[in-house]
mmCIF file of C-alpha atoms in Angstrom:
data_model
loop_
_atom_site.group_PDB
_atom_site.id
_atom_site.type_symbol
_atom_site.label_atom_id
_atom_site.label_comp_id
_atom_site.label_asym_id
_atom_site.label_seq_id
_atom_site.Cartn_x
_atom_site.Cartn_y
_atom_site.Cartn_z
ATOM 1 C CA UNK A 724 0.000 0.000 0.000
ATOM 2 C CA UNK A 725 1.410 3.337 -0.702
ATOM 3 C CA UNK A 726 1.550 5.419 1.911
ATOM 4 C CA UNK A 727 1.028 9.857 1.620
ATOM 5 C CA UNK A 728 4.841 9.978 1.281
ATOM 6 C CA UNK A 729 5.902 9.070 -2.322
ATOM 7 C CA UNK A 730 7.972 6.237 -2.340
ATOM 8 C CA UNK A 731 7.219 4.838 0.768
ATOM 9 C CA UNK A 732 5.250 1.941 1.305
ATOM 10 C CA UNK A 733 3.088 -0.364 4.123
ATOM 11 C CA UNK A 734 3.556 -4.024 3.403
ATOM 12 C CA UNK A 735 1.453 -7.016 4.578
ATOM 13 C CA UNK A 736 3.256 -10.100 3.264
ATOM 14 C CA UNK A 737 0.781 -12.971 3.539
ATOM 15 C CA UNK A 738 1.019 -15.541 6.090
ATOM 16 C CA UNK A 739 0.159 -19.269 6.021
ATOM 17 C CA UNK A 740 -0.594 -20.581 9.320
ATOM 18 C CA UNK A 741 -1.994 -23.581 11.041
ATOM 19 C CA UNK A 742 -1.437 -25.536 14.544
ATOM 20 C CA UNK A 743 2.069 -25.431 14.133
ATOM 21 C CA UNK A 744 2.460 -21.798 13.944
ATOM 22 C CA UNK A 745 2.805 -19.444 10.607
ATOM 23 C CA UNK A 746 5.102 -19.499 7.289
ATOM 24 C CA UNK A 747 5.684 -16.237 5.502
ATOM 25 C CA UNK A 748 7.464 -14.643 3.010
ATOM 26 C CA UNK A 749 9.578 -11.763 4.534
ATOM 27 C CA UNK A 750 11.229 -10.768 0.736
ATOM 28 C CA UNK A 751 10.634 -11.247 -2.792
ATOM 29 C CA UNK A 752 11.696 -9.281 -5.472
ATOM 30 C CA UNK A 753 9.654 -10.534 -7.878
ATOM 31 C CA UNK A 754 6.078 -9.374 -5.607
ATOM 32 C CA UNK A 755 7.973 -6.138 -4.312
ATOM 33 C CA UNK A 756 8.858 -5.096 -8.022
ATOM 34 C CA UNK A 757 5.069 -5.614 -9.165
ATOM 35 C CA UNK A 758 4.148 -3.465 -6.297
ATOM 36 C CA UNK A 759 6.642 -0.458 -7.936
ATOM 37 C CA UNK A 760 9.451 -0.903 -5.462
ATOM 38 C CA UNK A 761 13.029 -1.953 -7.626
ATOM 39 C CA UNK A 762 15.568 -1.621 -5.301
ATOM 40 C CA UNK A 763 18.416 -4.122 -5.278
ATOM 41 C CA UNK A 764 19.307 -5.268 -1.078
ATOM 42 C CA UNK A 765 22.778 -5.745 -0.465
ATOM 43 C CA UNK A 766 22.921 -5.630 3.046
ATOM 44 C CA UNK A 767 20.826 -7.127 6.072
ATOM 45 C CA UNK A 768 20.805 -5.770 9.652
ATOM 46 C CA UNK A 769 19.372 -6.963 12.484
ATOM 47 C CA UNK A 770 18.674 -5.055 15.912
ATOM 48 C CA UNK A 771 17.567 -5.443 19.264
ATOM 49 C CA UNK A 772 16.151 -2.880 21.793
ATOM 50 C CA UNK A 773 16.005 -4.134 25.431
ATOM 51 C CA UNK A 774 14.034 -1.636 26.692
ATOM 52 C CA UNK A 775 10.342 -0.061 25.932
ATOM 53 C CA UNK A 776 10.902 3.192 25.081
ATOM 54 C CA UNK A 777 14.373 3.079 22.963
ATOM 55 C CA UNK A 778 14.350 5.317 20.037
ATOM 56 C CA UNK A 779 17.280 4.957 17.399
ATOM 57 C CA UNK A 780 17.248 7.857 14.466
ATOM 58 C CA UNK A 781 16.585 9.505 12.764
ATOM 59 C CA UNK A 782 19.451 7.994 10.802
ATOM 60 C CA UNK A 783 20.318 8.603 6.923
ATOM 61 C CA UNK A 784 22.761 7.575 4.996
ATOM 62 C CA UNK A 785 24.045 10.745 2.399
ATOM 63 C CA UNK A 786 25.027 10.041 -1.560
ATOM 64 C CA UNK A 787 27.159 8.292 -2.855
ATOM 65 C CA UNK A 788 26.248 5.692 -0.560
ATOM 66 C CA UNK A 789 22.128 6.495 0.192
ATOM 67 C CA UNK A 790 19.873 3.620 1.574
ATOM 68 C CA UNK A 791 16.724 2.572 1.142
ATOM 69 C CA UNK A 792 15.436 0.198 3.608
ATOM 70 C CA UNK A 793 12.913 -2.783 3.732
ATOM 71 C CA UNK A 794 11.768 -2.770 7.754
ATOM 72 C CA UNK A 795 9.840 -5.493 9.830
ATOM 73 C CA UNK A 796 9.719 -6.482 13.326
ATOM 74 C CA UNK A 797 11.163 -9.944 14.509
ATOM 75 C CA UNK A 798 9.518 -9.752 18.157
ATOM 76 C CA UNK A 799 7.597 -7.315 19.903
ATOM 77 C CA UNK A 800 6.464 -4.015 18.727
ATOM 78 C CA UNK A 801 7.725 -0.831 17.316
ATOM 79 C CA UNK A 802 6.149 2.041 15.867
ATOM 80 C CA UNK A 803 8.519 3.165 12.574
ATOM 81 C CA UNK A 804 9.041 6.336 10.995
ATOM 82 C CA UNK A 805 10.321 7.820 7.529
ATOM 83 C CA UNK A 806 10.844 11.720 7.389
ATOM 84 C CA UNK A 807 11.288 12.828 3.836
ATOM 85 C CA UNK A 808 14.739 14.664 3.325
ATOM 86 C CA UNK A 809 14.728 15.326 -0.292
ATOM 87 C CA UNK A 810 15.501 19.306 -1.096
ATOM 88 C CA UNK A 811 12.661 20.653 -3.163
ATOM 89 C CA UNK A 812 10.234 18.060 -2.341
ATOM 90 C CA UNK A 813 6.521 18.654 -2.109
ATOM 91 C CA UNK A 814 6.609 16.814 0.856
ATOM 92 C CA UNK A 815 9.945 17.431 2.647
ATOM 93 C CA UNK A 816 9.703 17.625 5.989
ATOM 94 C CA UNK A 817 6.732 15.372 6.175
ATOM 95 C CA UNK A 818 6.385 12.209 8.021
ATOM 96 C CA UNK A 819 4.518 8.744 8.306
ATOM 97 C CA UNK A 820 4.945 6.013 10.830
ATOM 98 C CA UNK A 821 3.582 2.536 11.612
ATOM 99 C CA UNK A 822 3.163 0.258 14.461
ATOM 100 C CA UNK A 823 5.168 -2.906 12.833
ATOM 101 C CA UNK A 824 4.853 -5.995 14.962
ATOM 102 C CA UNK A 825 5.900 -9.578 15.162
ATOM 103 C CA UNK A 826 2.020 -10.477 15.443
ATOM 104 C CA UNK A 827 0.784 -7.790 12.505
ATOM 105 C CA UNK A 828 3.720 -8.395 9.962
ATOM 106 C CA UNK A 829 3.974 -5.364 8.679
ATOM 107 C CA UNK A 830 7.207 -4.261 6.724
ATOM 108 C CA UNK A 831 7.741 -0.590 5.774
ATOM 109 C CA UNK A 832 9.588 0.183 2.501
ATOM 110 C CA UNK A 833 11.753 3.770 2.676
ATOM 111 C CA UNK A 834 13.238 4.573 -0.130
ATOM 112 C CA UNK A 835 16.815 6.492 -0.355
ATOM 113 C CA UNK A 836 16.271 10.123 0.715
ATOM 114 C CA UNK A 837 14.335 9.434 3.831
ATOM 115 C CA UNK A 838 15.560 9.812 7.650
ATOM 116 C CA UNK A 839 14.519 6.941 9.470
ATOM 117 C CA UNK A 840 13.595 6.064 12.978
ATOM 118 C CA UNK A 841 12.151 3.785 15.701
ATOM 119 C CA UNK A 842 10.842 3.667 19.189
ATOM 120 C CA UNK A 843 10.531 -0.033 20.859
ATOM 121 C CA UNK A 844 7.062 -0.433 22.426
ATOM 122 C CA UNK A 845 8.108 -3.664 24.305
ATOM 123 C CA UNK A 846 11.414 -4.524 25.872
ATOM 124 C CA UNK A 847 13.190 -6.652 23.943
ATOM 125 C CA UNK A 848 12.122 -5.966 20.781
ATOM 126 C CA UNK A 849 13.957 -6.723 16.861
ATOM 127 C CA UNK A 850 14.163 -4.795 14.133
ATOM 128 C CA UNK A 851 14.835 -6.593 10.981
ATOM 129 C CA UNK A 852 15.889 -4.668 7.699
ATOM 130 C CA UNK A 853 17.215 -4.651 4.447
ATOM 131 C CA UNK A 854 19.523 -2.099 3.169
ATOM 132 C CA UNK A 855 19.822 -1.336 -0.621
ATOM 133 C CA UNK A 856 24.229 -0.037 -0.284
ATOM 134 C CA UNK A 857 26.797 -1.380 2.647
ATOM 135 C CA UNK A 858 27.294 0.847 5.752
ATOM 136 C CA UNK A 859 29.672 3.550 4.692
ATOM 137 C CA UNK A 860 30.722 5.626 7.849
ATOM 138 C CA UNK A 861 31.533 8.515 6.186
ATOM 139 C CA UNK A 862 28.349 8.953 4.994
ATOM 140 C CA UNK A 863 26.606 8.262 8.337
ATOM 141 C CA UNK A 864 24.127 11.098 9.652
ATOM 142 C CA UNK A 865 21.588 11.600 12.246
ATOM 143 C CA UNK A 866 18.690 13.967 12.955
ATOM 144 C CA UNK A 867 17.405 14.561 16.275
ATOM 145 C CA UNK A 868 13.909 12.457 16.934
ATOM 146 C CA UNK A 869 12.174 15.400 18.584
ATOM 147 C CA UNK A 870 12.773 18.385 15.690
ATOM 148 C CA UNK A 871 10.452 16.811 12.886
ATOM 149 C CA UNK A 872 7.020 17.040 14.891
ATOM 150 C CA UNK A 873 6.624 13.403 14.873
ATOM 151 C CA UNK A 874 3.309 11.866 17.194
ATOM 152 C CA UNK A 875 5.813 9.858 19.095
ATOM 153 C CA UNK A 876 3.360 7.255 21.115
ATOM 154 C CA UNK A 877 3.256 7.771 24.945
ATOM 155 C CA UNK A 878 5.095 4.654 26.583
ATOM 156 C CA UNK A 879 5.224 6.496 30.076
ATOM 157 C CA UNK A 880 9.031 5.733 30.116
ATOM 158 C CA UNK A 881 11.633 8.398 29.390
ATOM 159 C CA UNK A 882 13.179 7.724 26.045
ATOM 160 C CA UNK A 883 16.445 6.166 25.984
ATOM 161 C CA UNK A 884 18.262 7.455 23.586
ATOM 162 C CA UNK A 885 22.523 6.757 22.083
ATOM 163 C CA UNK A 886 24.907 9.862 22.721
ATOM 164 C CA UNK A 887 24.769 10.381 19.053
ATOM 165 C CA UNK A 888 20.780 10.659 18.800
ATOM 166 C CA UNK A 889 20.413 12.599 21.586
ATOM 167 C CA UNK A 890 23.247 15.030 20.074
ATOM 168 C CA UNK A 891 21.758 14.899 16.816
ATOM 169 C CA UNK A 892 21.282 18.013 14.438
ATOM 170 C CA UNK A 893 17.780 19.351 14.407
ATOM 171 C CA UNK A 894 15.578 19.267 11.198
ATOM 172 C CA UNK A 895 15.574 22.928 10.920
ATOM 173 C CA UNK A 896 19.517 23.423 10.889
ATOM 174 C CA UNK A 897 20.211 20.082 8.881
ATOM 175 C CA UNK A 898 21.287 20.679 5.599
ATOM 176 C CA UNK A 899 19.858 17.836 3.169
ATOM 177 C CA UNK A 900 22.252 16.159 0.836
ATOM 178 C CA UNK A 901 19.279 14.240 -1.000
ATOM 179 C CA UNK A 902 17.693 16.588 -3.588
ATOM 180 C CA UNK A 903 13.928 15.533 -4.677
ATOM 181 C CA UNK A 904 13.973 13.688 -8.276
ATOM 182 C CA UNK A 905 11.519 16.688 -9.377
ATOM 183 C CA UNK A 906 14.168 19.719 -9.014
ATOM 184 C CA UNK A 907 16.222 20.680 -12.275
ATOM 185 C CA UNK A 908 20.127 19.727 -11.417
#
């Protein structure tokens, strides 16, 4: 389903379940490209938050080396967020985000020019995701989780955040190396 950012989209890969439990498939490129999504994965990364109440992002990853990601929860529940970033977009600035859960199955697809973020609403919760070019350090960026007006949910617990999120630039001072596909070069 797309979603009011272009680009991004709300999965629901089926699932096949009986007694035993469920089968599903978490990736396939031929389904993903008939849905409009034809990004290549080179990289997968896997995460765990032990406490409710962890946010990680808003992370990016700047040109040459942009991401897009493919985002599902192994266990527990986490609400997800893309921010778009792209200069000159009609909807920079804007944001959506998604409570993706081991039980729902949800995956959400955000394409390279996005910031992108979490907050674990159970301890111990996974993030799974896909990642379209390798980590590249150099190209490594964060924006702080509080300057986009993101509808955080209320867990009651104060966020616990890395030293590098909660010293993180905010929106209104970052300056966007992703330029929307619309704007003349």
């Amino acid at each position: 389903m797309r979603t009011k950012l272009d680009g991004v989209f709300l999965l629901a890969p089926k699932r096949f379940g009986d007694v035993r439990g469920f089968f599903a498939e978490t990736y396939r490129r031929d389904a993903l490209r008939k849905a409009g999504i034809e990004t290549e994965f080179v990289q997968d990364n896997h995460s765990l938050s032990h406490a409710a109440g962890t946010v990680r992002g808003l992370h990016y990853q700047s040109p040459p080396h942009a991401q897009a990601k493919l985002v599902r929860c192994g266990k527990g529940r986490l609400f997800d967020v893309a921010v778009d970033a792209r200069a000159g977009s009609p909807s920079y600035g804007q944001w959506v985000g998604y409570e993706l859960s081991f039980e729902n199955g949800l995956q959400l697809f955000i394409p390279e020019g996005f910031l992108h973020g979490f907050m674990s609403l159970e301890d111990d919760t996974e993030i799974v995701y896909k990642c379209s070019d390798h980590y590249a350090p150099d190209c490594d960026g964060t924006v702080h989780w509080q300057s986009c007006g993101i509808e955080w949910p209320k867990t009651g617990l104060a966020p616990l955040l890395s030293e590098k999120d909660a010293a993180a630039v905010r929106f209104n001072a970052f300056k966007s190396p992703f330029v929307h596909a619309g704007v003349p070069a």
